[in-house]
CSV table of C-alpha atoms and ligand atoms in Angstrom, one decimal:
chain,number,residue,atom,x,y,z
H,8,MET,CA,77.0,134.2,153.7
H,9,PRO,CA,75.6,132.2,150.8
H,10,ALA,CA,77.7,134.3,148.2
H,11,THR,CA,81.1,133.1,150.2
H,12,LEU,CA,80.0,129.6,150.3
H,13,SER,CA,79.5,129.5,146.3
H,14,PHE,CA,82.4,130.6,145.6
H,15,CYS,CA,84.1,128.6,148.0
H,16,PHE,CA,82.8,126.1,146.1
H,17,LEU,CA,83.2,127.2,142.9
H,18,LEU,CA,87.1,127.7,144.0
H,19,PHE,CA,86.8,124.3,145.0
H,20,ALA,CA,85.4,123.1,141.5
H,21,LEU,CA,88.0,124.6,139.7
H,22,ILE,CA,90.7,123.4,141.1
H,23,PHE,CA,89.7,119.5,141.4
H,24,THR,CA,88.4,119.3,138.0
H,25,PRO,CA,90.9,117.7,135.9
H,26,ALA,CA,91.9,119.9,133.0
H,27,PRO,CA,90.8,118.2,129.9
H,28,VAL,CA,93.9,116.4,127.8
H,29,LYS,CA,92.6,116.8,124.3
H,30,GLY,CA,94.8,116.0,120.8
H,31,HIS,CA,97.6,115.7,122.7
H,32,TYR,CA,98.7,112.2,122.5
H,33,GLN,CA,100.8,110.3,120.2
H,34,VAL,CA,101.7,106.6,119.0
H,35,THR,CA,105.7,106.6,118.2
H,36,SER,CA,107.9,103.7,117.8
H,37,SER,CA,111.9,103.8,117.0
H,38,GLY,CA,112.0,103.5,113.3
H,39,GLN,CA,114.4,101.3,113.3
H,40,PRO,CA,113.6,97.4,111.8
H,41,VAL,CA,113.5,94.5,114.1
H,42,VAL,CA,115.9,91.8,112.6
H,43,ALA,CA,115.5,88.4,113.9
H,44,ALA,CA,116.6,84.6,112.7
H,45,PRO,CA,113.5,82.1,112.2
H,46,GLY,CA,112.8,80.8,115.1
H,47,ASP,CA,113.4,84.0,117.0
H,48,ASP,CA,110.7,85.5,119.5
H,49,VAL,CA,110.4,89.2,118.8
H,50,ILE,CA,109.2,92.5,120.6
H,51,LEU,CA,107.7,94.9,118.1
H,52,GLN,CA,108.2,98.2,120.1
H,53,CYS,CA,105.3,100.6,120.0
H,54,LEU,CA,104.5,103.5,122.7
H,55,VAL,CA,101.9,106.4,123.6
H,56,GLU,CA,103.3,109.2,124.8
H,57,PRO,CA,102.7,110.7,127.1
H,58,GLN,CA,102.2,107.8,128.9
H,59,LEU,CA,98.3,106.8,129.2
H,60,ASP,CA,96.6,103.9,131.0
H,61,MET,CA,96.0,101.5,128.0
H,62,VAL,CA,94.2,98.9,129.7
H,63,ASP,CA,90.7,100.0,128.9
H,64,MET,CA,91.4,101.1,125.3
H,65,THR,CA,91.3,99.0,122.2
H,66,VAL,CA,94.5,98.3,120.5
H,67,GLU,CA,95.2,97.0,117.2
H,68,TRP,CA,98.0,95.3,115.6
H,69,SER,CA,97.8,94.8,111.9
H,70,ARG,CA,100.2,94.1,108.8
H,71,PRO,CA,99.1,96.9,106.7
H,72,ASP,CA,101.4,95.1,103.5
H,73,ALA,CA,99.2,92.3,103.6
H,74,LYS,CA,96.5,92.6,101.0
H,75,ARG,CA,94.5,89.6,100.8
H,76,ARG,CA,93.6,89.0,104.2
H,77,PRO,CA,90.2,87.3,104.8
H,78,LYS,CA,88.0,90.4,106.3
H,79,GLY,CA,87.0,89.8,110.1
H,80,MET,CA,90.7,88.1,109.9
H,81,GLU,CA,93.0,91.1,109.7
H,82,TYR,CA,94.6,91.3,112.8
H,83,VAL,CA,97.7,90.1,114.3
H,84,HIS,CA,96.8,91.2,117.6
H,85,LEU,CA,93.4,92.8,119.0
H,86,TYR,CA,93.0,93.9,122.3
H,87,ARG,CA,89.1,95.2,123.0
H,88,ASP,CA,87.1,95.1,126.5
H,89,ASN,CA,90.2,94.2,128.2
H,90,ARG,CA,90.9,91.1,126.7
H,91,GLU,CA,92.5,89.7,123.6
H,92,VAL,CA,89.7,89.0,120.8
H,93,GLU,CA,91.3,85.6,119.4
H,94,ASP,CA,88.6,85.3,116.4
H,95,MET,CA,89.7,88.2,114.6
H,96,LYS,CA,92.9,87.3,114.1
H,97,SER,CA,95.3,85.9,110.9
H,98,SER,CA,95.5,82.2,111.9
H,99,SER,CA,99.0,82.1,111.3
H,100,TYR,CA,99.6,84.3,114.8
H,101,HIS,CA,97.2,82.3,116.6
H,102,ASN,CA,99.2,81.6,120.1
H,103,ARG,CA,102.2,83.5,118.9
H,104,THR,CA,101.4,87.1,119.8
H,105,ALA,CA,100.9,89.0,123.3
H,106,LEU,CA,101.0,92.6,125.0
H,107,PHE,CA,102.6,93.4,127.9
H,108,ALA,CA,100.0,93.9,130.9
H,109,GLY,CA,102.4,95.8,133.0
H,110,GLY,CA,103.3,97.7,130.0
H,111,LEU,CA,99.6,98.4,128.9
H,112,ARG,CA,99.1,100.3,132.0
H,113,HIS,CA,102.3,102.9,131.0
H,114,GLY,CA,101.1,103.3,127.6
H,115,ASN,CA,103.4,100.6,126.3
H,116,ILE,CA,101.8,99.0,123.8
H,117,SER,CA,104.7,96.6,122.5
H,118,LEU,CA,103.8,93.4,120.9
H,119,ILE,CA,105.3,90.2,121.2
H,120,VAL,CA,105.5,87.5,118.5
H,121,THR,CA,107.0,84.2,119.4
H,122,ASN,CA,108.6,81.3,116.8
H,123,VAL,CA,108.9,83.9,113.6
H,124,THR,CA,109.2,82.8,110.4
H,125,THR,CA,110.2,84.4,106.8
H,126,ALA,CA,106.5,84.9,106.4
H,127,ASP,CA,106.1,87.1,109.2
H,128,GLU,CA,108.7,89.4,107.8
H,129,GLY,CA,106.9,93.1,106.7
H,130,GLU,CA,105.4,96.0,108.0
H,131,TYR,CA,103.3,95.8,111.6
H,132,LYS,CA,101.3,98.7,112.7
H,133,CYS,CA,100.3,99.5,116.1
H,134,PHE,CA,97.0,101.9,116.3
H,135,ILE,CA,94.9,103.3,118.8
H,136,PRO,CA,91.4,103.8,117.4
H,137,LYS,CA,90.2,106.3,120.2
H,138,LEU,CA,93.0,107.9,120.9
H,139,GLN,CA,93.1,111.6,121.7
H,140,GLY,CA,95.5,113.0,118.9
H,141,ASN,CA,97.0,113.3,115.5
H,142,THR,CA,99.4,110.2,115.6
H,143,LYS,CA,97.3,107.2,116.4
H,144,SER,CA,99.4,104.8,114.4
H,145,SER,CA,102.8,103.7,113.8
H,146,ILE,CA,104.9,101.1,111.8
H,147,VAL,CA,107.5,98.6,113.1
H,148,ARG,CA,108.9,96.7,110.2
H,149,LEU,CA,110.2,92.8,110.9
H,150,VAL,CA,112.9,91.8,109.4
H,151,VAL,CA,113.5,88.1,109.4
H,152,ALA,CA,117.4,87.1,107.8
H,153,GLN,CA,118.4,83.3,107.9
H,154,ASN,CA,121.5,83.9,108.9
H,155,SER,CA,121.1,87.2,111.0
H,156,SER,CA,123.2,88.2,113.5
H,157,LYS,CA,122.7,86.9,117.2
H,158,THR,CA,124.2,90.3,118.5
H,159,ILE,CA,121.2,92.0,117.2
H,160,THR,CA,118.6,89.9,117.8
H,161,SER,CA,119.4,89.3,121.4
H,162,GLU,CA,118.3,93.0,121.9
H,163,THR,CA,114.8,92.1,120.7
H,164,GLN,CA,114.5,88.6,122.7
H,165,LEU,CA,112.4,88.3,125.7
H,166,ASP,CA,114.0,88.3,129.0
H,167,PRO,CA,112.5,84.9,131.2
H,168,GLU,CA,111.4,87.6,133.5
H,169,ALA,CA,109.1,89.8,131.5
H,170,LYS,CA,107.8,86.0,130.0
H,171,GLY,CA,106.8,84.8,133.3
H,172,GLN,CA,105.1,88.4,134.7
H,173,ASN,CA,104.0,90.3,132.0
H,174,VAL,CA,103.0,88.7,128.9
H,175,LEU,CA,98.8,89.0,128.8
H,176,ASN,CA,97.0,86.3,127.8
H,177,GLY,CA,100.5,84.3,126.9
H,178,GLU,CA,98.6,81.1,128.2
H,179,THR,CA,95.8,80.4,126.2
H,180,LYS,CA,93.4,78.1,128.0
H,181,PRO,CA,92.3,75.4,125.1
H,182,SER,CA,88.1,76.2,124.2
H,183,SER,CA,86.3,73.1,124.3
B,2,NAG,C1,107.7,98.3,126.6
B,2,NAG,O1,108.1,97.0,126.8
B,2,NAG,C2,108.8,95.8,126.2
B,2,NAG,C3,108.1,94.5,127.2
B,2,NAG,O2,108.2,94.6,128.4
B,2,NAG,C4,110.1,96.5,126.9
B,2,NAG,O3,111.1,95.4,126.2
B,2,NAG,C5,110.4,97.6,126.7
B,2,NAG,O4,111.9,97.9,126.7
B,2,NAG,C6,109.2,98.8,126.8
B,2,NAG,N1,109.7,99.8,126.2
B,2,NAG,C7,109.7,100.9,127.0
B,2,NAG,C8,110.0,102.3,126.4
B,2,NAG,O5,109.5,100.8,128.4
B,3,NAG,C1,108.2,77.3,115.9
B,3,NAG,O1,107.5,77.2,114.3
B,3,NAG,C2,108.0,75.8,113.4
B,3,NAG,C3,107.2,76.0,111.9
B,3,NAG,O2,107.3,77.3,111.9
B,3,NAG,C4,107.5,74.8,113.9
B,3,NAG,O3,107.8,73.4,113.8
B,3,NAG,C5,108.0,74.8,116.0
B,3,NAG,O4,107.7,73.6,116.5
B,3,NAG,C6,107.7,75.9,115.8
B,3,NAG,N1,108.1,75.9,117.7
B,3,NAG,C7,107.5,76.3,119.1
B,3,NAG,C8,108.5,76.2,119.9
B,3,NAG,O5,106.2,76.5,118.8
B,4,NAG,C1,123.3,81.7,104.9
B,4,NAG,O1,124.9,81.2,105.5
B,4,NAG,C2,124.9,80.1,104.6
B,4,NAG,C3,126.6,79.7,104.9
B,4,NAG,O2,127.2,80.2,105.8
B,4,NAG,C4,124.7,80.2,103.5
B,4,NAG,O3,124.8,79.1,102.5
B,4,NAG,C5,123.4,80.6,102.9
B,4,NAG,O4,123.0,80.9,101.8
B,4,NAG,C6,123.1,82.0,103.7
B,4,NAG,N1,121.6,82.2,103.5
B,4,NAG,C7,121.2,83.5,103.3
B,4,NAG,C8,119.5,83.3,103.1
B,4,NAG,O5,121.6,84.3,103.3
B,5,NAG,C1,96.6,77.2,120.1
B,5,NAG,O1,96.5,76.7,121.7
B,5,NAG,C2,95.2,75.8,122.2
B,5,NAG,C3,95.9,75.6,123.6
B,5,NAG,O2,97.1,75.1,123.4
B,5,NAG,C4,95.3,74.7,121.2
B,5,NAG,O3,94.3,74.2,121.8
B,5,NAG,C5,95.2,75.5,120.1
B,5,NAG,O4,94.8,74.5,119.0
B,5,NAG,C6,96.1,76.2,119.5
B,5,NAG,N1,95.8,77.2,118.3
B,5,NAG,C7,96.4,76.8,117.0
B,5,NAG,C8,96.1,77.3,116.1
B,5,NAG,O5,97.8,76.6,117.4
């Protein structure tokens, strides 16, 4: 009964082939500025929705408002080929940024920036170049105010547990 057999095979293929998901994802952020005082650690929230595993994708964080960054060093944080590409980031962010390894797996591409200064104030863009969707980027605004209230900044501060377990490339080994 070859006909029945091939019908079964076709049915099997139809059931177990995942439906293509295209034009369906978007990058989002809250729209609220993050307010911090100099020396604080902040988390710039950015998500891919619906949830998508971002571990094997390229994630770019940059400053769209910074007009005169040297070419090839324009990133605040660049994650590509499963690691941070350090030599393409602006030197002022060296050793100060990380993504969250646990979050990446669930579309959470939030960036931690440690020890912020007033020079860090401005717009940060999270961007997924290869995302299958119309909204591939989002902007998070960071305000660094000398007298910013601690009640606001505490929300954005890193909890110790996240620092110990989730920070990706948080520990940079000295290159010799
Ligand atoms: C994304 O990850 C950061 C760092 O772990 C966390 O603070 C934040 O709540 C997460 N956002 C969502 C929507 O899960
Ligand atoms: C934070 O940055 C300031 C300069 O902006 C520096 O003097 C200080 O040592 C830094 N603190 C840490 C913990 O890296
Ligand atoms: C911060 O507060 C101090 C006194 O409370 C004031 O002298 C100073 O001008 C304030 N700085 C800013 C940037 O508002
Ligand atoms: C980053 O940290 C490494 C190791 O701690 C150090 O060797 C390097 O000089 C640091 N880079 C900058 C720009 O501070």
